[in-house]
């Protein structure tokens, strides 16, 4: 059942993003930022942790999970290191995803020729 819930959640996030893109004048950057903020807000009410348990990877894949990871990491390090734990926690939870995105972007930029 986790697969079904994961498919429905991830598909719903994509569908809502596409609907917003088609029916408003917001750019993809605005919509992505809005979903990251939405993921951070759901962390404060502990809703996203419940979604991760219920939906599994279907809740871990959308961009909303990135916002959840930013806040979740920051709050966990704040308990340990105080206010200085905020940047440590943000980079601790999201460094693998950010590093992978930078590496593959660099690799594609080297391997592919841009169109003129």
CSV table of N, CA, C and O in Angstrom, one decimal:
chain,number,residue,atom,x,y,z
A,1,UNK,N,0.8,-1.2,0.0
A,1,UNK,CA,0.0,0.0,0.0
A,1,UNK,C,0.9,1.3,0.0
A,1,UNK,O,0.4,2.3,-0.5
A,2,UNK,N,2.1,1.1,0.5
A,2,UNK,CA,3.0,2.3,0.5
A,2,UNK,C,3.3,2.8,-0.9
A,2,UNK,O,3.4,4.0,-1.1
A,3,UNK,N,3.4,1.8,-1.8
A,3,UNK,CA,3.6,2.2,-3.2
A,3,UNK,C,2.5,3.0,-3.8
A,3,UNK,O,2.7,4.0,-4.5
A,4,UNK,N,1.3,2.6,-3.5
A,4,UNK,CA,0.1,3.4,-4.0
A,4,UNK,C,0.1,4.8,-3.4
A,4,UNK,O,-0.1,5.8,-4.1
A,5,UNK,N,0.3,4.9,-2.1
A,5,UNK,CA,0.3,6.2,-1.4
A,5,UNK,C,1.4,7.0,-1.9
A,5,UNK,O,1.3,8.3,-2.1
A,6,UNK,N,2.6,6.4,-2.1
A,6,UNK,CA,3.7,7.2,-2.6
A,6,UNK,C,3.5,7.7,-4.0
A,6,UNK,O,3.8,8.9,-4.3
A,7,UNK,N,2.9,6.9,-4.9
A,7,UNK,CA,2.6,7.3,-6.2
A,7,UNK,C,1.5,8.4,-6.2
A,7,UNK,O,1.7,9.4,-6.9
A,8,UNK,N,0.5,8.3,-5.4
A,8,UNK,CA,-0.5,9.3,-5.3
A,8,UNK,C,0.0,10.6,-4.8
A,8,UNK,O,-0.3,11.7,-5.3
A,9,UNK,N,0.9,10.6,-3.7
A,9,UNK,CA,1.4,11.8,-3.2
A,9,UNK,C,2.3,12.5,-4.2
A,9,UNK,O,2.2,13.7,-4.5
A,10,UNK,N,3.3,11.8,-4.7
A,10,UNK,CA,4.3,12.4,-5.6
A,10,UNK,C,3.6,12.9,-6.9
A,10,UNK,O,3.8,13.9,-7.4
A,11,UNK,N,2.6,12.1,-7.4
A,11,UNK,CA,1.9,12.5,-8.6
A,11,UNK,C,1.0,13.7,-8.3
A,11,UNK,O,0.9,14.6,-9.2
A,12,UNK,N,0.5,13.8,-7.1
A,12,UNK,CA,-0.3,15.0,-6.7
A,12,UNK,C,0.5,16.2,-6.7
A,12,UNK,O,0.1,17.3,-7.1
A,13,UNK,N,1.7,16.1,-6.1
A,13,UNK,CA,2.6,17.3,-6.1
A,13,UNK,C,2.9,17.7,-7.5
A,13,UNK,O,2.9,18.9,-7.8
A,14,UNK,N,3.2,16.8,-8.4
A,14,UNK,CA,3.5,17.1,-9.8
A,14,UNK,C,2.3,17.7,-10.5
A,14,UNK,O,2.5,18.7,-11.2
A,15,UNK,N,1.2,17.2,-10.2
A,15,UNK,CA,-0.1,17.7,-10.9
A,15,UNK,C,-0.4,19.1,-10.4
A,15,UNK,O,-0.7,20.0,-11.2
A,16,UNK,N,-0.2,19.3,-9.1
A,16,UNK,CA,-0.5,20.7,-8.6
A,16,UNK,C,0.5,21.7,-9.2
A,16,UNK,O,0.1,22.8,-9.6
A,17,UNK,N,1.7,21.3,-9.2
A,17,UNK,CA,2.8,22.2,-9.8
A,17,UNK,C,2.5,22.5,-11.3
A,17,UNK,O,2.6,23.6,-11.7
A,18,UNK,N,2.1,21.5,-12.0
A,18,UNK,CA,1.7,21.7,-13.4
A,18,UNK,C,0.5,22.6,-13.6
A,18,UNK,O,0.4,23.5,-14.5
A,19,UNK,N,-0.5,22.4,-12.7
A,19,UNK,CA,-1.7,23.2,-12.8
A,19,UNK,C,-1.4,24.6,-12.5
A,19,UNK,O,-1.9,25.5,-13.2
A,20,UNK,N,-0.6,24.9,-11.4
A,20,UNK,CA,-0.2,26.2,-11.1
A,20,UNK,C,0.6,26.9,-12.3
A,20,UNK,O,0.3,28.0,-12.6
A,21,UNK,N,1.5,26.1,-12.9
A,21,UNK,CA,2.2,26.6,-14.0
A,21,UNK,C,1.3,27.0,-15.2
A,21,UNK,O,1.5,28.0,-15.9
A,22,UNK,N,0.3,26.1,-15.5
A,22,UNK,CA,-0.5,26.4,-16.6
A,22,UNK,C,-1.6,27.5,-16.4
A,22,UNK,O,-2.0,28.1,-17.4
A,23,UNK,N,-2.0,27.7,-15.2
A,23,UNK,CA,-3.1,28.6,-14.9
A,23,UNK,C,-2.7,30.0,-14.2
A,23,UNK,O,-3.5,30.8,-13.9
A,24,UNK,N,-1.4,30.1,-14.0
A,24,UNK,CA,-0.9,31.4,-13.4
A,24,UNK,C,0.3,31.9,-14.2
A,24,UNK,O,0.7,31.2,-15.1
A,25,UNK,N,0.8,33.0,-13.8
A,25,UNK,CA,1.9,33.6,-14.5
A,25,UNK,C,3.2,33.3,-13.7
A,25,UNK,O,4.2,34.0,-14.0
A,26,UNK,N,3.2,32.4,-12.8
A,26,UNK,CA,4.3,32.1,-12.0
A,26,UNK,C,5.3,31.3,-12.8
A,26,UNK,O,5.0,30.4,-13.6
A,27,UNK,N,6.6,31.6,-12.6
A,27,UNK,CA,7.7,30.8,-13.3
A,27,UNK,C,8.0,29.5,-12.6
A,27,UNK,O,7.6,29.4,-11.4
A,28,UNK,N,8.6,28.6,-13.2
A,28,UNK,CA,9.0,27.4,-12.5
A,28,UNK,C,9.8,27.6,-11.3
A,28,UNK,O,9.7,26.9,-10.3
A,29,UNK,N,10.6,28.6,-11.3
A,29,UNK,CA,11.4,29.0,-10.1
A,29,UNK,C,10.5,29.4,-8.9
A,29,UNK,O,10.8,29.0,-7.8
A,30,UNK,N,9.5,30.2,-9.2
A,30,UNK,CA,8.5,30.6,-8.2
A,30,UNK,C,7.8,29.3,-7.6
A,30,UNK,O,7.6,29.2,-6.4
A,31,UNK,N,7.4,28.5,-8.5
A,31,UNK,CA,6.6,27.3,-8.0
A,31,UNK,C,7.5,26.4,-7.2
A,31,UNK,O,7.1,25.8,-6.2
A,32,UNK,N,8.8,26.2,-7.6
A,32,UNK,CA,9.7,25.3,-6.9
A,32,UNK,C,10.0,25.9,-5.5
A,32,UNK,O,9.9,25.2,-4.5
A,33,UNK,N,10.2,27.2,-5.5
A,33,UNK,CA,10.4,27.9,-4.2
A,33,UNK,C,9.2,27.8,-3.3
A,33,UNK,O,9.3,27.5,-2.1
A,34,UNK,N,8.0,27.9,-3.9
A,34,UNK,CA,6.8,27.7,-3.1
A,34,UNK,C,6.6,26.3,-2.5
A,34,UNK,O,6.3,26.2,-1.3
A,35,UNK,N,7.0,25.3,-3.3
A,35,UNK,CA,7.0,23.9,-2.7
A,35,UNK,C,8.0,23.7,-1.7
A,35,UNK,O,7.8,22.9,-0.7
A,36,UNK,N,9.2,24.3,-1.8
A,36,UNK,CA,10.2,24.2,-0.7
A,36,UNK,C,9.7,24.8,0.6
A,36,UNK,O,9.8,24.2,1.7
A,37,UNK,N,9.1,26.0,0.5
A,37,UNK,CA,8.5,26.6,1.7
A,37,UNK,C,7.4,25.8,2.2
A,37,UNK,O,7.3,25.7,3.5
A,38,UNK,N,6.6,25.2,1.4
A,38,UNK,CA,5.5,24.4,1.9
A,38,UNK,C,6.0,23.1,2.6
A,38,UNK,O,5.5,22.8,3.6
A,39,UNK,N,7.1,22.6,2.1
A,39,UNK,CA,7.8,21.5,2.8
A,39,UNK,C,8.3,21.9,4.2
A,39,UNK,O,8.3,21.1,5.1
A,40,UNK,N,8.8,23.1,4.3
A,40,UNK,CA,9.3,23.6,5.6
A,40,UNK,C,8.2,23.8,6.6
A,40,UNK,O,8.3,23.5,7.7
A,41,UNK,N,7.1,24.3,6.1
A,41,UNK,CA,6.0,24.6,6.9
A,41,UNK,C,5.3,23.3,7.5
A,41,UNK,O,4.9,23.3,8.6
A,42,UNK,N,5.3,22.3,6.6
A,42,UNK,CA,4.7,21.0,7.1
A,42,UNK,C,5.6,20.4,8.2
A,42,UNK,O,5.1,19.6,9.0
A,43,UNK,N,6.9,20.7,8.2
A,43,UNK,CA,7.8,20.2,9.2
A,43,UNK,C,7.5,20.7,10.6
A,43,UNK,O,7.6,20.0,11.6
A,44,UNK,N,7.0,22.0,10.6
A,44,UNK,CA,6.7,22.6,11.9
A,44,UNK,C,5.5,21.9,12.6
A,44,UNK,O,5.4,21.9,13.8
A,45,UNK,N,4.6,21.4,11.8
A,45,UNK,CA,3.4,20.7,12.3
A,45,UNK,C,3.6,19.2,12.4
A,45,UNK,O,2.7,18.5,12.6
A,46,UNK,N,4.8,18.7,12.1
A,46,UNK,CA,5.2,17.3,12.0
A,46,UNK,C,4.3,16.5,11.1
A,46,UNK,O,4.1,15.3,11.2
A,47,UNK,N,3.8,17.2,10.0
A,47,UNK,CA,3.0,16.5,9.0
A,47,UNK,C,3.9,15.7,8.0
A,47,UNK,O,3.5,14.6,7.6
A,48,UNK,N,5.1,16.3,7.7
A,48,UNK,CA,5.9,15.7,6.7
A,48,UNK,C,6.5,14.4,7.2
A,48,UNK,O,6.7,13.4,6.4
A,49,UNK,N,6.8,14.3,8.5
A,49,UNK,CA,7.3,13.0,9.0
A,49,UNK,C,6.3,11.9,8.9
A,49,UNK,O,6.6,10.8,8.6
A,50,UNK,N,5.0,12.3,9.1
A,50,UNK,CA,4.0,11.3,8.9
A,50,UNK,C,3.8,10.9,7.5
A,50,UNK,O,3.5,9.7,7.2
A,51,UNK,N,3.9,11.9,6.6
A,51,UNK,CA,3.9,11.6,5.1
A,51,UNK,C,5.0,10.6,4.7
A,51,UNK,O,4.8,9.7,3.9
A,52,UNK,N,6.2,10.8,5.3
A,52,UNK,CA,7.3,10.0,4.9
A,52,UNK,C,7.1,8.5,5.4
A,52,UNK,O,7.4,7.6,4.7
A,53,UNK,N,6.4,8.4,6.6
A,53,UNK,CA,6.1,7.0,7.0
A,53,UNK,C,5.0,6.4,6.2
A,53,UNK,O,5.1,5.2,5.8
A,54,UNK,N,4.0,7.2,5.8
A,54,UNK,CA,2.9,6.7,5.1
A,54,UNK,C,3.2,6.4,3.6
A,54,UNK,O,2.9,5.4,3.0
A,55,UNK,N,3.9,7.4,3.0
A,55,UNK,CA,4.2,7.3,1.5
A,55,UNK,C,5.6,6.8,1.1
A,55,UNK,O,5.8,6.6,0.0
A,56,UNK,N,6.5,6.7,2.1
A,56,UNK,CA,7.8,6.2,1.8
A,56,UNK,C,8.5,7.2,0.8
A,56,UNK,O,8.5,8.4,1.0
A,57,UNK,N,9.1,6.6,-0.2
A,57,UNK,CA,9.9,7.3,-1.2
A,57,UNK,C,9.1,8.3,-2.0
A,57,UNK,O,9.6,9.3,-2.5
A,58,UNK,N,7.8,8.1,-2.1
A,58,UNK,CA,6.9,9.0,-2.8
A,58,UNK,C,6.8,10.3,-2.2
A,58,UNK,O,6.6,11.3,-2.8
A,59,UNK,N,7.1,10.4,-0.9
A,59,UNK,CA,7.1,11.7,-0.2
A,59,UNK,C,8.6,12.2,-0.1
A,59,UNK,O,8.8,13.4,0.2
A,60,UNK,N,9.6,11.3,-0.3
A,60,UNK,CA,11.0,11.8,-0.2
A,60,UNK,C,11.5,12.3,-1.5
A,60,UNK,O,12.5,13.0,-1.6
A,61,UNK,N,10.8,12.1,-2.6
A,61,UNK,CA,11.3,12.5,-3.9
A,61,UNK,C,10.9,13.9,-4.3
A,61,UNK,O,11.7,14.6,-4.9
A,62,UNK,N,9.7,14.4,-4.1
A,62,UNK,CA,9.4,15.8,-4.6
A,62,UNK,C,10.2,16.9,-3.9
A,62,UNK,O,10.8,16.6,-2.9
A,63,UNK,N,10.2,18.0,-4.4
A,63,UNK,CA,10.9,19.2,-3.9
A,63,UNK,C,10.5,19.6,-2.5
A,63,UNK,O,11.2,20.2,-1.8
A,64,UNK,N,9.3,19.2,-2.2
A,64,UNK,CA,8.8,19.5,-0.8
A,64,UNK,C,9.7,18.8,0.2
A,64,UNK,O,9.9,19.4,1.3
A,65,UNK,N,10.2,17.7,-0.1
A,65,UNK,CA,11.1,17.0,0.8
A,65,UNK,C,12.4,17.7,1.1
A,65,UNK,O,13.0,17.6,2.1
A,66,UNK,N,12.9,18.5,0.1
A,66,UNK,CA,14.1,19.3,0.3
A,66,UNK,C,13.8,20.4,1.3
A,66,UNK,O,14.7,20.6,2.2
A,67,UNK,N,12.7,21.0,1.3
A,67,UNK,CA,12.4,22.0,2.4
A,67,UNK,C,12.3,21.3,3.7
A,67,UNK,O,12.7,21.9,4.7
A,68,UNK,N,11.7,20.2,3.8
A,68,UNK,CA,11.6,19.4,5.0
A,68,UNK,C,13.0,19.1,5.5
A,68,UNK,O,13.3,19.2,6.7
A,69,UNK,N,13.9,18.6,4.7
A,69,UNK,CA,15.2,18.3,5.1
A,69,UNK,C,16.0,19.5,5.6
A,69,UNK,O,16.8,19.4,6.5
A,70,UNK,N,15.8,20.6,5.0
A,70,UNK,CA,16.5,21.8,5.4
A,70,UNK,C,16.2,22.2,6.9
A,70,UNK,O,17.0,22.4,7.7
A,71,UNK,N,14.9,22.2,7.1
A,71,UNK,CA,14.4,22.6,8.5
A,71,UNK,C,14.7,21.5,9.5
A,71,UNK,O,15.1,21.7,10.6
A,72,UNK,N,14.5,20.2,9.1
A,72,UNK,CA,14.7,19.1,10.0
A,72,UNK,C,16.1,19.0,10.4
A,72,UNK,O,16.4,18.8,11.6
A,73,UNK,N,17.1,19.2,9.5
A,73,UNK,CA,18.5,19.2,9.8
A,73,UNK,C,18.9,20.3,10.7
A,73,UNK,O,19.7,20.2,11.6
A,74,UNK,N,18.4,21.5,10.4
A,74,UNK,CA,18.7,22.7,11.2
A,74,UNK,C,18.2,22.6,12.6
A,74,UNK,O,18.9,22.9,13.6
A,75,UNK,N,17.0,22.1,12.8
A,75,UNK,CA,16.4,22.0,14.1
A,75,UNK,C,17.2,20.9,14.9
A,75,UNK,O,17.3,21.0,16.1
A,76,UNK,N,17.6,19.8,14.3
A,76,UNK,CA,18.3,18.8,15.0
A,76,UNK,C,19.7,19.3,15.5
A,76,UNK,O,20.1,18.9,16.6
A,77,UNK,N,20.4,20.1,14.7
A,77,UNK,CA,21.7,20.6,15.2
A,77,UNK,C,21.6,21.8,16.1
A,77,UNK,O,22.5,22.0,16.9
A,78,UNK,N,20.4,22.5,16.1
A,78,UNK,CA,20.2,23.6,17.0
A,78,UNK,C,20.2,23.1,18.5
A,78,UNK,O,20.7,23.7,19.4
A,79,UNK,N,19.5,21.9,18.6
A,79,UNK,CA,19.5,21.3,19.9
A,79,UNK,C,20.8,20.9,20.5
A,79,UNK,O,21.1,21.0,21.7
A,80,UNK,N,21.7,20.6,19.6
A,80,UNK,CA,23.1,20.1,20.0
A,80,UNK,C,24.1,21.3,20.1
A,80,UNK,O,24.8,21.4,21.1
A,81,UNK,N,24.1,22.2,19.2
A,81,UNK,CA,25.1,23.3,19.1
A,81,UNK,C,24.5,24.7,19.3
A,81,UNK,O,25.3,25.7,19.2
A,82,UNK,N,23.3,24.9,19.5
A,82,UNK,CA,22.7,26.2,19.6
A,82,UNK,C,22.5,26.9,18.3
A,82,UNK,O,22.3,26.2,17.3
A,83,UNK,N,22.6,28.2,18.3
A,83,UNK,CA,22.3,28.9,17.0
A,83,UNK,C,23.3,28.6,15.9
A,83,UNK,O,23.0,28.7,14.7
A,84,UNK,N,24.5,28.3,16.3
A,84,UNK,CA,25.5,27.9,15.3
A,84,UNK,C,25.2,26.6,14.6
A,84,UNK,O,25.8,26.3,13.6
A,85,UNK,N,24.3,25.8,15.1
A,85,UNK,CA,23.9,24.6,14.5
A,85,UNK,C,23.0,24.7,13.3
A,85,UNK,O,22.9,23.7,12.5
A,86,UNK,N,22.5,25.9,13.1
A,86,UNK,CA,21.6,26.1,11.9
A,86,UNK,C,22.3,25.8,10.6
A,86,UNK,O,21.8,24.9,9.8
A,87,UNK,N,23.4,26.5,10.3
A,87,UNK,CA,24.0,26.2,9.0
A,87,UNK,C,24.6,24.8,9.0
A,87,UNK,O,24.7,24.1,7.9
A,88,UNK,N,25.1,24.3,10.1
A,88,UNK,CA,25.6,22.9,10.1
A,88,UNK,C,24.6,21.9,9.8
A,88,UNK,O,24.8,20.9,9.1
A,89,UNK,N,23.4,22.1,10.4
A,89,UNK,CA,22.3,21.1,10.1
A,89,UNK,C,21.7,21.2,8.7
A,89,UNK,O,21.4,20.2,8.2
A,90,UNK,N,21.7,22.4,8.2
A,90,UNK,CA,21.2,22.5,6.8
A,90,UNK,C,22.1,21.8,5.8
A,90,UNK,O,21.6,21.0,5.0
A,91,UNK,N,23.3,22.0,6.0
A,91,UNK,CA,24.3,21.3,5.1
A,91,UNK,C,24.4,19.8,5.4
A,91,UNK,O,24.8,19.0,4.5
A,92,UNK,N,24.2,19.4,6.6
A,92,UNK,CA,24.4,18.0,7.0
A,92,UNK,C,23.3,17.2,6.3
A,92,UNK,O,23.6,16.1,5.8
A,93,UNK,N,22.1,17.6,6.3
A,93,UNK,CA,21.0,16.8,5.7
A,93,UNK,C,20.9,16.9,4.2
A,93,UNK,O,20.3,16.0,3.6
A,94,UNK,N,21.3,18.0,3.6
A,94,UNK,CA,21.1,18.2,2.2
A,94,UNK,C,22.4,18.2,1.3
A,94,UNK,O,22.3,18.3,0.1
A,95,UNK,N,23.5,18.0,2.0
A,95,UNK,CA,24.8,18.0,1.2
A,95,UNK,C,24.9,17.0,0.1
A,95,UNK,O,25.4,17.3,-1.0
A,96,UNK,N,24.4,15.8,0.3
A,96,UNK,CA,24.4,14.7,-0.7
A,96,UNK,C,23.6,15.1,-1.9
A,96,UNK,O,24.1,15.0,-3.1
A,97,UNK,N,22.4,15.6,-1.8
A,97,UNK,CA,21.6,16.0,-2.9
A,97,UNK,C,22.2,17.2,-3.6
A,97,UNK,O,22.2,17.2,-4.9
A,98,UNK,N,22.7,18.2,-2.9
A,98,UNK,CA,23.3,19.4,-3.5
A,98,UNK,C,24.5,19.0,-4.3
A,98,UNK,O,24.8,19.5,-5.4
A,99,UNK,N,25.4,18.2,-3.7
A,99,UNK,CA,26.7,17.8,-4.3
A,99,UNK,C,26.4,17.0,-5.6
A,99,UNK,O,27.1,17.2,-6.6
A,100,UNK,N,25.4,16.1,-5.5
A,100,UNK,CA,25.1,15.3,-6.7
A,100,UNK,C,24.6,16.2,-7.8
A,100,UNK,O,25.0,16.0,-9.0
A,101,UNK,N,23.7,17.2,-7.5
A,101,UNK,CA,23.2,18.1,-8.5
A,101,UNK,C,24.3,18.9,-9.2
A,101,UNK,O,24.4,19.0,-10.4
A,102,UNK,N,25.2,19.4,-8.4
A,102,UNK,CA,26.4,20.2,-8.9
A,102,UNK,C,27.3,19.3,-9.8
A,102,UNK,O,27.7,19.7,-10.9
A,103,UNK,N,27.6,18.1,-9.3
A,103,UNK,CA,28.5,17.2,-10.0
A,103,UNK,C,27.9,16.8,-11.4
A,103,UNK,O,28.5,16.9,-12.4
A,104,UNK,N,26.6,16.4,-11.4
A,104,UNK,CA,26.0,16.0,-12.7
A,104,UNK,C,25.7,17.2,-13.6
A,104,UNK,O,25.8,17.0,-14.8
A,105,UNK,N,25.5,18.3,-13.1
A,105,UNK,CA,25.3,19.5,-13.9
A,105,UNK,C,26.7,19.8,-14.6
A,105,UNK,O,26.7,20.2,-15.8
A,106,UNK,N,27.7,19.7,-13.8
A,106,UNK,CA,29.1,20.0,-14.4
A,106,UNK,C,29.4,18.9,-15.5
A,106,UNK,O,29.9,19.3,-16.5
A,107,UNK,N,29.1,17.7,-15.2
A,107,UNK,CA,29.4,16.6,-16.1
A,107,UNK,C,28.6,16.8,-17.4
A,107,UNK,O,29.2,16.7,-18.5
A,108,UNK,N,27.4,17.1,-17.3
A,108,UNK,CA,26.5,17.3,-18.5
A,108,UNK,C,27.0,18.5,-19.3
A,108,UNK,O,27.1,18.5,-20.5
A,109,UNK,N,27.4,19.6,-18.6
A,109,UNK,CA,28.0,20.8,-19.2
A,109,UNK,C,29.2,20.5,-20.0
A,109,UNK,O,29.5,21.1,-21.1
A,110,UNK,N,30.0,19.6,-19.5
A,110,UNK,CA,31.3,19.2,-20.2
A,110,UNK,C,31.0,18.3,-21.4
A,110,UNK,O,31.6,18.5,-22.5
A,111,UNK,N,30.1,17.4,-21.3
A,111,UNK,CA,29.8,16.4,-22.3
A,111,UNK,C,28.9,16.8,-23.4
A,111,UNK,O,29.0,16.3,-24.5
A,112,UNK,N,28.1,17.8,-23.2
A,112,UNK,CA,27.1,18.2,-24.2
A,112,UNK,C,27.5,19.6,-24.7
A,112,UNK,O,27.9,20.4,-24.0
A,113,UNK,N,27.2,19.8,-26.0
A,113,UNK,CA,27.5,21.1,-26.6
A,113,UNK,C,26.2,21.9,-26.6
A,113,UNK,O,25.1,21.4,-27.0
A,114,UNK,N,26.2,23.1,-26.2
A,114,UNK,CA,25.0,24.0,-26.2
A,114,UNK,C,24.7,24.3,-27.7
A,114,UNK,O,25.5,24.4,-28.5
A,115,UNK,N,23.4,24.5,-27.9
A,115,UNK,CA,22.9,24.9,-29.2
A,115,UNK,C,23.0,26.4,-29.3
A,115,UNK,O,22.8,27.1,-28.4
A,116,UNK,N,23.4,26.8,-30.5
A,116,UNK,CA,23.6,28.2,-30.8
A,116,UNK,C,22.4,28.8,-31.5
A,116,UNK,O,21.7,28.2,-32.2
